[in-house]
Coordinates of C-alpha atoms in Angstrom, one line a residue:
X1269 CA 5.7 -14.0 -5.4
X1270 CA 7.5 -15.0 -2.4
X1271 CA 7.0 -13.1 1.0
X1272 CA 9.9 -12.6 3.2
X1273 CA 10.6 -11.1 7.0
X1274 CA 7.5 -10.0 8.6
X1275 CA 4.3 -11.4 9.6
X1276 CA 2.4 -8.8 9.4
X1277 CA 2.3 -5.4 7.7
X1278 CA -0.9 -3.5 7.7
X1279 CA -0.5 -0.3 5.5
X1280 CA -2.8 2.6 6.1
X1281 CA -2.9 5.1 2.9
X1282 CA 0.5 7.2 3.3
X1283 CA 2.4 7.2 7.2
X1284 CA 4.0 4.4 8.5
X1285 CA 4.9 2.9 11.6
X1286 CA 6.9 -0.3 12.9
X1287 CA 6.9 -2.3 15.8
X1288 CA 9.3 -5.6 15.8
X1289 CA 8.8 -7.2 18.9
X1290 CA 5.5 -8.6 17.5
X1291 CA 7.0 -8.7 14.3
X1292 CA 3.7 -6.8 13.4
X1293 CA 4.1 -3.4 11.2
X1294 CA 1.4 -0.8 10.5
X1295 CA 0.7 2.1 8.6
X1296 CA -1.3 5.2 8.4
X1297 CA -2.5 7.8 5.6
X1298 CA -4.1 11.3 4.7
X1299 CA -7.9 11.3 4.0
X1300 CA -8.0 10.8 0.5
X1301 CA -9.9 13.7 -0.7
X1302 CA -7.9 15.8 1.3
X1303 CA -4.2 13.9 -0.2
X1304 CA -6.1 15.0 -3.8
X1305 CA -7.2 18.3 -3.0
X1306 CA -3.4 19.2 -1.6
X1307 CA -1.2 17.2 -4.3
X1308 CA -3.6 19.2 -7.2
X1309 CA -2.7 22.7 -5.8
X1310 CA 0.9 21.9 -5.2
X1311 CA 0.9 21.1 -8.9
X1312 CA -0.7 24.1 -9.9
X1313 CA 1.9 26.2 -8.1
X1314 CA 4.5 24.2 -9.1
X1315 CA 3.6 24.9 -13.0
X1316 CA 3.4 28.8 -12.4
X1317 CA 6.4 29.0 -10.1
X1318 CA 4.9 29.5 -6.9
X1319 CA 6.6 28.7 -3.9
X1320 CA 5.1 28.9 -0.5
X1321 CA 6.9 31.5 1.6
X1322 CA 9.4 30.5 3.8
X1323 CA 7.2 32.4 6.7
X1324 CA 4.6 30.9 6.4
X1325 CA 6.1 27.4 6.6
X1326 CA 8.0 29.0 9.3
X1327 CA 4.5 29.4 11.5
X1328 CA 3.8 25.6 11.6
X1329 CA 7.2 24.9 12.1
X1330 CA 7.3 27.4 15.2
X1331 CA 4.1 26.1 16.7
X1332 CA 5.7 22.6 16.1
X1333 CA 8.7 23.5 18.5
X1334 CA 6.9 24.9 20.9
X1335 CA 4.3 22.0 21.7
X1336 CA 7.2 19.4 21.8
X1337 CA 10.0 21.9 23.5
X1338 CA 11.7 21.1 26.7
X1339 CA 12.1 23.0 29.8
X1340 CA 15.8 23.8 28.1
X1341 CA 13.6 25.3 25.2
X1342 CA 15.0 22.6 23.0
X1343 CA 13.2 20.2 20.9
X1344 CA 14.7 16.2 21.8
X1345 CA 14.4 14.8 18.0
X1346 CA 13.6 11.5 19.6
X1347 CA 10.3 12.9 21.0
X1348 CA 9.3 14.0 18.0
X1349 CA 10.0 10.9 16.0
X1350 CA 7.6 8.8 18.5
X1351 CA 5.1 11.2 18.7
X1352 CA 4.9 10.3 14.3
X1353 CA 5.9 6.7 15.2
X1354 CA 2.9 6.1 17.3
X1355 CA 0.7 7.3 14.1
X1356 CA 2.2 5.3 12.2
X1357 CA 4.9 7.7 10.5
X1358 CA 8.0 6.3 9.4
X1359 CA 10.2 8.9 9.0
X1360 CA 13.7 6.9 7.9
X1361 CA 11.8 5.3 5.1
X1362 CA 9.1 7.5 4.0
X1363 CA 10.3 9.4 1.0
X1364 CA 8.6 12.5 1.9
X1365 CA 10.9 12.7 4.6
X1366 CA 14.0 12.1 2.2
X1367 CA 14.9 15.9 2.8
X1368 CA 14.2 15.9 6.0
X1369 CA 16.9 12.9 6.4
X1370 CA 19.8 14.2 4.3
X1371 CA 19.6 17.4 6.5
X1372 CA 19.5 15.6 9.4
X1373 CA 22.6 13.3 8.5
X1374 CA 24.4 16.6 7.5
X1375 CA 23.4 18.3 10.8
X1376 CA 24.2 15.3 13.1
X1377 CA 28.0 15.7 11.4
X1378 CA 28.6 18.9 11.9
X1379 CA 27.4 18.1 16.0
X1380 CA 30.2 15.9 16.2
X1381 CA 32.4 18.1 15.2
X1382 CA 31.6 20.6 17.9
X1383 CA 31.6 17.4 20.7
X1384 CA 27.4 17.6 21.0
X1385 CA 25.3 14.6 20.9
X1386 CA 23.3 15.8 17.8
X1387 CA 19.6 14.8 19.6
X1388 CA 18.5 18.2 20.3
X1389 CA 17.8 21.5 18.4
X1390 CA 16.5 24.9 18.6
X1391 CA 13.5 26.6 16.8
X1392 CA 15.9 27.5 14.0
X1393 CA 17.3 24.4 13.7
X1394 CA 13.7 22.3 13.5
X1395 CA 12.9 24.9 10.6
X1396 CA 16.4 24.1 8.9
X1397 CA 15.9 20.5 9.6
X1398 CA 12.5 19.9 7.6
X1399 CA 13.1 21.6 4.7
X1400 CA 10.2 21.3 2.6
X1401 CA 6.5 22.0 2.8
X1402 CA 6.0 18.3 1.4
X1403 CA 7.4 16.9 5.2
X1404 CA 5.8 19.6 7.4
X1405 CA 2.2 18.9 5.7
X1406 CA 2.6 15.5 6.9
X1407 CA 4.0 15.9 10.5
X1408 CA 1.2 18.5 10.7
X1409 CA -1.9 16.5 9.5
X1410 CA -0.4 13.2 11.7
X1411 CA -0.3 15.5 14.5
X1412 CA -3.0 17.1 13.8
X1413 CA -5.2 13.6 13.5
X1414 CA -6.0 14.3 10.1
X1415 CA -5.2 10.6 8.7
X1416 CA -7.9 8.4 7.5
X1417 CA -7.8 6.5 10.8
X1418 CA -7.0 9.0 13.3
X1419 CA -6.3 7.4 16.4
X1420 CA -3.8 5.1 14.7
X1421 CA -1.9 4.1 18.1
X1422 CA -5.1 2.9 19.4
X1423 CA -5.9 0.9 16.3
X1424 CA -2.8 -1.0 16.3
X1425 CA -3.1 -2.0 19.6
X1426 CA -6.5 -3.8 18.8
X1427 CA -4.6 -5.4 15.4
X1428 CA -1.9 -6.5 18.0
X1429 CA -4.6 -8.2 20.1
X1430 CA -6.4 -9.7 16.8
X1431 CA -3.6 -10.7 15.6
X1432 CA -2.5 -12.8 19.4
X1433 CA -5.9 -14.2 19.2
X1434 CA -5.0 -16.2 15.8
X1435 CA -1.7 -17.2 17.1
X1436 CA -3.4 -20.8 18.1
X1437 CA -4.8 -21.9 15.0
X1438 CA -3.3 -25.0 13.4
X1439 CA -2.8 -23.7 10.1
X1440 CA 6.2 -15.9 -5.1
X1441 CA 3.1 -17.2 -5.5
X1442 CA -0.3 -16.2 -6.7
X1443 CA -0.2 -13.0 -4.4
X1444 CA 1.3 -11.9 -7.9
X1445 CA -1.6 -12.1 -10.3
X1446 CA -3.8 -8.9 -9.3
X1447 CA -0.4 -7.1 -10.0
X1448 CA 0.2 -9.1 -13.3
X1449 CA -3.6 -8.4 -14.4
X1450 CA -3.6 -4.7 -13.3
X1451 CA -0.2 -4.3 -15.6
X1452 CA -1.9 -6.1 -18.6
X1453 CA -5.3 -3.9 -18.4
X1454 CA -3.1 -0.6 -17.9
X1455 CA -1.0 -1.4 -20.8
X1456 CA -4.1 -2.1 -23.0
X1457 CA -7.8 -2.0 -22.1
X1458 CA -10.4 -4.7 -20.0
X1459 CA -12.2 -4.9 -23.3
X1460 CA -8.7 -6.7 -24.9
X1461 CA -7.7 -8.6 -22.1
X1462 CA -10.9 -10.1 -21.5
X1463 CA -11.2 -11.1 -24.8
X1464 CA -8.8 -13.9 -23.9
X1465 CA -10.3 -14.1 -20.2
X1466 CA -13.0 -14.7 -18.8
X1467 CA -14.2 -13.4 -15.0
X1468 CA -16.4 -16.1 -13.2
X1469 CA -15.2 -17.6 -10.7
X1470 CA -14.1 -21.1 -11.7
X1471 CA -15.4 -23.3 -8.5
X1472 CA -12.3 -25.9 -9.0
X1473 CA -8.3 -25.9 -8.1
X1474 CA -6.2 -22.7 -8.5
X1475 CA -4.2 -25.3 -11.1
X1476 CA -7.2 -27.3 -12.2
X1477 CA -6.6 -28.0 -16.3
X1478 CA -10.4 -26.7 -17.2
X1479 CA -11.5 -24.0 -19.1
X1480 CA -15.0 -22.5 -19.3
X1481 CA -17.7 -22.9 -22.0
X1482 CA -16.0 -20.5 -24.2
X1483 CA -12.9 -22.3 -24.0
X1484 CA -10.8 -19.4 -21.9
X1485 CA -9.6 -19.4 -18.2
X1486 CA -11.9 -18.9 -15.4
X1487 CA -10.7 -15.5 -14.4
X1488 CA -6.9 -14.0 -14.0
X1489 CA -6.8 -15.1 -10.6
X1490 CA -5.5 -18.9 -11.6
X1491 CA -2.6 -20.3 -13.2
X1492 CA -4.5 -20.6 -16.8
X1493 CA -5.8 -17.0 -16.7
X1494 CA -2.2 -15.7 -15.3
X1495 CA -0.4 -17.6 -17.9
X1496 CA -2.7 -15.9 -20.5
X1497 CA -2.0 -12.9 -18.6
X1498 CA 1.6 -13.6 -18.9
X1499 CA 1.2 -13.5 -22.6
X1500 CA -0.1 -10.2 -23.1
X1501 CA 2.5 -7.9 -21.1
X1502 CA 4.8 -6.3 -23.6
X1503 CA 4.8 -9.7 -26.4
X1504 CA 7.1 -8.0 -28.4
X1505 CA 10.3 -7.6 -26.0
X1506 CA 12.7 -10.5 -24.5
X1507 CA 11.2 -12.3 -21.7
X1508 CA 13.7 -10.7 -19.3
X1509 CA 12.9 -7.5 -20.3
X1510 CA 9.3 -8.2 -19.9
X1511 CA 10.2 -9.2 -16.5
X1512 CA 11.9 -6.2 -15.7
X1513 CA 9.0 -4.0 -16.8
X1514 CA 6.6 -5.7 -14.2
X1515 CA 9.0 -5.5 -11.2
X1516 CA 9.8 -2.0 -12.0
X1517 CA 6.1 -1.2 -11.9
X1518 CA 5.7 -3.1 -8.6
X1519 CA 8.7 -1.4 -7.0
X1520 CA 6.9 1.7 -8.3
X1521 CA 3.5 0.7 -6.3
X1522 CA 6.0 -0.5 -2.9
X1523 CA 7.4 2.7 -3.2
X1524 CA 10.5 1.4 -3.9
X1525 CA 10.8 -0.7 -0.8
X1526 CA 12.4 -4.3 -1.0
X1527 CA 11.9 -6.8 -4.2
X1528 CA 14.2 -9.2 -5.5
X1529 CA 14.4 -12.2 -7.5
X1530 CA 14.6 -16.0 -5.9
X1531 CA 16.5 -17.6 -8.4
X1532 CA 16.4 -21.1 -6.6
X1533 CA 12.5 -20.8 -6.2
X1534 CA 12.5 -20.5 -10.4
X1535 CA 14.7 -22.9 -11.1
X1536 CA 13.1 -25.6 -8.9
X1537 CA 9.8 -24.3 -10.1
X1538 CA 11.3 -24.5 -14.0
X1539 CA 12.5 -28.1 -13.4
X1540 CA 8.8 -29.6 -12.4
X1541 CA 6.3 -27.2 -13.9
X1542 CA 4.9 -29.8 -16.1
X1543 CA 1.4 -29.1 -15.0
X1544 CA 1.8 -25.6 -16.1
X1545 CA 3.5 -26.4 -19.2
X1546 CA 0.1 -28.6 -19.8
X1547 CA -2.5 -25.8 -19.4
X1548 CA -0.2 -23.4 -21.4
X1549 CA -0.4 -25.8 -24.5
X1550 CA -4.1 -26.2 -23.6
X1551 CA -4.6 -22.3 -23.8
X1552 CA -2.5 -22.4 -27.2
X1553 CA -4.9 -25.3 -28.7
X1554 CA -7.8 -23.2 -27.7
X1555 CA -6.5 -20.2 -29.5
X1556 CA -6.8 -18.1 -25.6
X1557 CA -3.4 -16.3 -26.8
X1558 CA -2.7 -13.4 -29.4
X1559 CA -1.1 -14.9 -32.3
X1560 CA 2.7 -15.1 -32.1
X1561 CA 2.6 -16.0 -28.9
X1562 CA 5.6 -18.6 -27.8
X1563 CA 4.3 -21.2 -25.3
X1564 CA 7.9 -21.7 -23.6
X1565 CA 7.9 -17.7 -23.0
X1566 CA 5.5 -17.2 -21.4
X1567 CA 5.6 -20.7 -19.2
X1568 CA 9.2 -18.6 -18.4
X1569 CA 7.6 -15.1 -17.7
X1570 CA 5.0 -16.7 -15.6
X1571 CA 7.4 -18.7 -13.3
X1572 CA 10.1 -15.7 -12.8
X1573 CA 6.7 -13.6 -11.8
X1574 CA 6.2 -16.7 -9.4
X1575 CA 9.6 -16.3 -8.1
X1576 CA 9.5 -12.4 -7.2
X1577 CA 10.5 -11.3 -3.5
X1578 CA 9.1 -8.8 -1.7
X1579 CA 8.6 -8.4 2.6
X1580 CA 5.4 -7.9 4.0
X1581 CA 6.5 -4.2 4.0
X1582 CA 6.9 -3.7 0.7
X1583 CA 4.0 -5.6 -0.3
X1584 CA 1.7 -3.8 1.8
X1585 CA 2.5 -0.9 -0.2
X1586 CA 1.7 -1.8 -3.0
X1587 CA -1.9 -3.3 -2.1
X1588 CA -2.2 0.4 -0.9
X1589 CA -1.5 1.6 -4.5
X1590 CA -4.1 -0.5 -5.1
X1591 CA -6.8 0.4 -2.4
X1592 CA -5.6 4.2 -3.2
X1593 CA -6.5 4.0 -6.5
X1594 CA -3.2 3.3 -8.6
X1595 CA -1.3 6.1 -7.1
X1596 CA 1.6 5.2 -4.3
X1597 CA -0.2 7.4 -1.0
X1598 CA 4.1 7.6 -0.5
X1599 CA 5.0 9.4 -3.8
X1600 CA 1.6 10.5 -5.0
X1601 CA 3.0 12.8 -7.8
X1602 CA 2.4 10.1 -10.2
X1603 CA -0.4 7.5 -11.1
X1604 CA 1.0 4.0 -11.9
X1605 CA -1.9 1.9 -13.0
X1606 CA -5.1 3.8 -14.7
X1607 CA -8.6 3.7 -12.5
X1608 CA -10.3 1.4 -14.8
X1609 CA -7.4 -1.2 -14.1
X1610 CA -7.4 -1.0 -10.4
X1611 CA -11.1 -1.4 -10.2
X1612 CA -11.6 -4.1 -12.1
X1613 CA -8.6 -5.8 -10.4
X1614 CA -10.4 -5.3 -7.1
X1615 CA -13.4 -6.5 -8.7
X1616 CA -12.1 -9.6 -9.5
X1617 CA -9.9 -9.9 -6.4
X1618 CA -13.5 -9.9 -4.3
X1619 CA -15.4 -12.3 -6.5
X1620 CA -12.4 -14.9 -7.2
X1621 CA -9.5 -14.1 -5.3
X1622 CA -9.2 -16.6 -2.6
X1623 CA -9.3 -19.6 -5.2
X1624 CA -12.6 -21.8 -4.2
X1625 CA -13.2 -20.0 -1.3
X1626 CA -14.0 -16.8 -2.8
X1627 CA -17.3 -17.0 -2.0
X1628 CA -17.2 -17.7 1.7
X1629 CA -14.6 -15.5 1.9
X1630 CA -16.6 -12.6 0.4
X1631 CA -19.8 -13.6 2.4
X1632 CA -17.8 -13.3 6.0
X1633 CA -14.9 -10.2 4.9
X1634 CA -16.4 -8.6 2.1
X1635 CA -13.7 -7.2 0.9
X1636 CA -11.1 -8.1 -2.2
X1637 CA -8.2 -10.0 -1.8
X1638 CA -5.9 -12.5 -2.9
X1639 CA -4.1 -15.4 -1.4
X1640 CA -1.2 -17.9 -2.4
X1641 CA -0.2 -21.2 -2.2
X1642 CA 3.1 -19.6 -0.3
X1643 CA 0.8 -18.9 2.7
X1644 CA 1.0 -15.2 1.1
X1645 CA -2.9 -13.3 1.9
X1646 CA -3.2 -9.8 0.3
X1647 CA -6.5 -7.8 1.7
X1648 CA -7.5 -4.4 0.2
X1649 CA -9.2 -2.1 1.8
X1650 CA -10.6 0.4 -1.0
X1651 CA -9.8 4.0 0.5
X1652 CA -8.5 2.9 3.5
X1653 CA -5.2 0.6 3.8
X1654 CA -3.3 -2.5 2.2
X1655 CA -2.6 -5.2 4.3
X1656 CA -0.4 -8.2 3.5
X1657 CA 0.0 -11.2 5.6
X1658 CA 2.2 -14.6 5.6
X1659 CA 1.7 -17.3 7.5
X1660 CA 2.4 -20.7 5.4
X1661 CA 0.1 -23.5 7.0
X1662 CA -2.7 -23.5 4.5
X1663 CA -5.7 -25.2 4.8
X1664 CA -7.7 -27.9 2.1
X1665 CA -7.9 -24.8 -0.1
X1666 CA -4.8 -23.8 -0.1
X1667 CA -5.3 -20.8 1.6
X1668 CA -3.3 -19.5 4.9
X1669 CA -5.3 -20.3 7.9
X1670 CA -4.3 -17.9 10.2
X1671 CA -4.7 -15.2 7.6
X1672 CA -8.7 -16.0 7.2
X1673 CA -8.5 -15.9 11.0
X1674 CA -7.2 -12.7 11.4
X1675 CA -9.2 -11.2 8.3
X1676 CA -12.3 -12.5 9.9
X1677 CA -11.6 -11.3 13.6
X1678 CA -11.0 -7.9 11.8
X1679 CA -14.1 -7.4 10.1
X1680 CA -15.3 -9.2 12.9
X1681 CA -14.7 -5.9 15.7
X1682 CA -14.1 -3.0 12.6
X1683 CA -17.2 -2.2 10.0
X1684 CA -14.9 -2.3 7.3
X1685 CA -16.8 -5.1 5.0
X1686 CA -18.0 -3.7 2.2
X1687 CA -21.7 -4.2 3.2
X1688 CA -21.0 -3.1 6.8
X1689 CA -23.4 0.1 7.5
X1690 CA -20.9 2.8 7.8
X1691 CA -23.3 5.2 10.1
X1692 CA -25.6 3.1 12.1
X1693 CA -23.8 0.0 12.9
X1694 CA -23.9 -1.3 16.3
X1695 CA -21.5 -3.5 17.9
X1696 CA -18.6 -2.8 15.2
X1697 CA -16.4 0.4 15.8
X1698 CA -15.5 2.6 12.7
X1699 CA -11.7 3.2 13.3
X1700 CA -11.8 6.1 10.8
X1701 CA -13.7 8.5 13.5
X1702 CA -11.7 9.5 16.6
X1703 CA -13.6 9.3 19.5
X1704 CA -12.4 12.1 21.7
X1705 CA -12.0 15.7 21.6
X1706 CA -8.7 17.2 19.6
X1707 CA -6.5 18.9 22.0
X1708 CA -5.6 22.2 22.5
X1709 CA -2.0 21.7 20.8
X1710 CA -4.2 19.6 17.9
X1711 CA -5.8 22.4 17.3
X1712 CA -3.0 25.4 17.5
X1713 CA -1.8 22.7 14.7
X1714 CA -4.1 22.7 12.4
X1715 CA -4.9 26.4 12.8
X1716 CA -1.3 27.3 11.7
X1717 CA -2.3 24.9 8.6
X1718 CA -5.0 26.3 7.7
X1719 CA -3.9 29.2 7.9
X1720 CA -0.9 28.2 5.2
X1721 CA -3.6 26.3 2.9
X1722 CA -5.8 29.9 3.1
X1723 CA -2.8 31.8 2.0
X1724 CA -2.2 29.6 -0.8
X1725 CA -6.1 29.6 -2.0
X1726 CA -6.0 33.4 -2.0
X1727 CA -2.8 33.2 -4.7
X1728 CA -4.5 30.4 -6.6
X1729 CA -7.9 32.5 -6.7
X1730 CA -5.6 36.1 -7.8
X1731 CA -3.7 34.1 -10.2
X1732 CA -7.2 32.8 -11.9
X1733 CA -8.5 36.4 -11.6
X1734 CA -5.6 37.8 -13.9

């Protein structure tokens, strides 16, 4: 997989923010158990035709305009937009504000028309403007500071400093395999793929030509155990419709933010794979693929998979599908990969992801991740966020060395390693907890939703009653 564009993206289950100067983009989310709770009764209503009244959206909506209205009793659009922008909401992109942006391109017309500069609107407007219940939970809970980290603008300012700190170090790819692995597992069970794999880590070269004592790959984390990998994702289609299966399931976990294809990086990879070409008729002598399996295939799979573009952006939206469970915290209606999948992808991402450096790496972050030879570095953050940085000066292992850097400074000031003591820790801050008071208009926000959510329990409860 080959990283494009940014730096830096840090994505926080769900809302999203960007800054560019820094080149440096963050993200935020929903709690998870409150995303679950939510997304399960909006099913259930959805299945007996339930739809919440427009008055009671109306309400937040209402108490929306009048914490953010002017002295003109307007609303400026702009001040609204920051206000998400600072907690990491963004609104152009985020597809649960797709309504909320087709009614605001339509509105913005019709302002021409009429000579008005199309920034400001009335109460009515606002409530036309939104649309659906979908977008006005999420401006409520982000206003609300009801996202898993809840002071997000405050948080990204201490990433921003982490991440000038690592600026002096002297520092397609296999970013691609936990996506690869998580595909094969979904499609068929751990129990089969692992019959093929092993999951140690293997204490040699992500390319090394070795196999363990049971004559299979290491783990899926390195070329032999992603070629075998490689192998098992649909067999029985053409390799470019194999290929197109993955991506579309990645583009599903980005949330259909950028991927592409780098034809040149195949090609060039194609024309000198030899070493490749040499573990993959190693794996067939040992019998580590399913019978039938073509050698030249999956060689070809593999380095089209090693060829697939995405941006920091889209990439850290997928390692949130990941740290979220298999299910995109940006169109949560649907589960992509099964649990069992993403948590033994995650296993094997902490034990043998960062080639042989895994262990040092899991000794100082604790947490899983996965690095490539493209200066690519994936961290997952179970519950939390995805994070995805490139920065191409490697170090002896092949790793990216200002992404150790910054992974270390991060677990360094947060208690986010795995083994970090959650409640009693001492000099690490949980970013998850804010530290201050809600304010007034905080609150008036979250009465007006709970207020909404106690309407709707009282249906759900009549409708189970009947």
């Amino acid at each position: 997989m080959k990283l494009i564009n940014n730096s830096f993206r840090l994505f926080q289950f769900g809302l999203q923010s960007k800054t560019h100067h820094r080149r440096f983009c963050g993200y935020n989310i929903f709690r998870i158990h409150q995303c679950q709770t939510d997304f399960k009764q909006v099913r259930l209503f959805s299945k007996l035709n339930y739809e919440v009244p427009d008055t009671d959206l109306r309400l937040i909506s209402d108490t929306i305009f009048e914490i953010y209205k002017d002295n003109a009793n307007e609303i400026q659009l702009s001040t609204l937009h920051n206000a998400l922008l600072e907690q990491g909401i963004r609104c152009k992109t985020d597809p649960r504000f797709s309504t909320f942006q087709t009614n605001l391109a339509d509105w913005k017309e019709s302002k021409k028309s009429e000579n008005l500069d199309g920034t400001k609107c009335n109460k009515d407007e606002l409530f036309s403007l939104i649309g659906d219940s979908t977008c006005l939970e999420v401006i409520t809970k982000t206003l609300g500071r009801q996202c898993i980290i809840p002071d997000f603008q405050s948080f990204s300012s201490k990433i921003h400093a982490i991440f000038d700190s690592v600026r002096h170090c002297d520092t397609g790819s296999s970013c691609m395999k936990p996506f690869q692995y998580a595909i094969a597992v979904s499609n068929y069970t751990s129990q089969y793929v692992h019959q093929h794999i092993g999951k140690e880590p293997s204490g040699n070269m992500f390319n090394a030509i070795m196999l363990n004592q049971e004559d299979q790959p290491h783990n899926p984390m390195i070329n032999a155990g992603a070629l075998v990998v490689c192998s098992l994702i649909k067999p029985e289609l053409p390799v470019a419709e194999r290929y197109v299966h993955v991506q579309n399931i990645i583009s599903d976990m980005a949330a259909g933010e950028y991927t592409s294809f780098h034809n040149a990086v195949f090609q060039s990879e194609k024309a000198t794979s030899y070493r490749n070409f040499a573990l993959a008729y190693l794996l067939k002598e040992k019998n580590c693929f399913a019978d039938g399996t073509s050698v030249e295939e999956t060689v070809d799979l593999y380095l089209q998979l090693c060829a697939f573009k995405m941006t920091c952006s889209s990439a850290s939206v997928a390692a949130a599908t990941l740290a979220n469970g298999g299910v995109c915290p940006l169109k949560p209606e649907r589960r992509i990969l099964n649990s069992d999948a993403v948590r033994n992808t995650l296993a094997l991402m902490h034990s043998c992801g960062m080639y042989d450096y895994s262990g040092v790496f899991a000794f100082h972050v604790g947490l899983p991740a996965k690095s490539g030879v493209a200066g690519g570095l994936m961290l997952v953050i179970p519950k939390v966020m995805g994070v995805t940085i490139w920065s191409p000066l490697l170090d002896e292992k092949g790793n990216s060395m200002r992404g150790l850097e910054f992974c270390r400074e991060l677990v360094e000031q947060y208690n986010l390693h795995a083994y970090d003591n959650l409640r009693y820790s001492e000099r690490k801050s949980d970013p998850r907890v804010l530290k201050r008071a809600l304010t007034d208009n905080e609150i008036c926000l979250l009465s007006s939703y709970a207020q909404l959510k106690s309407i709707e329990r009282q249906h759900t409860h009549h409708l189970n009653l009947v």
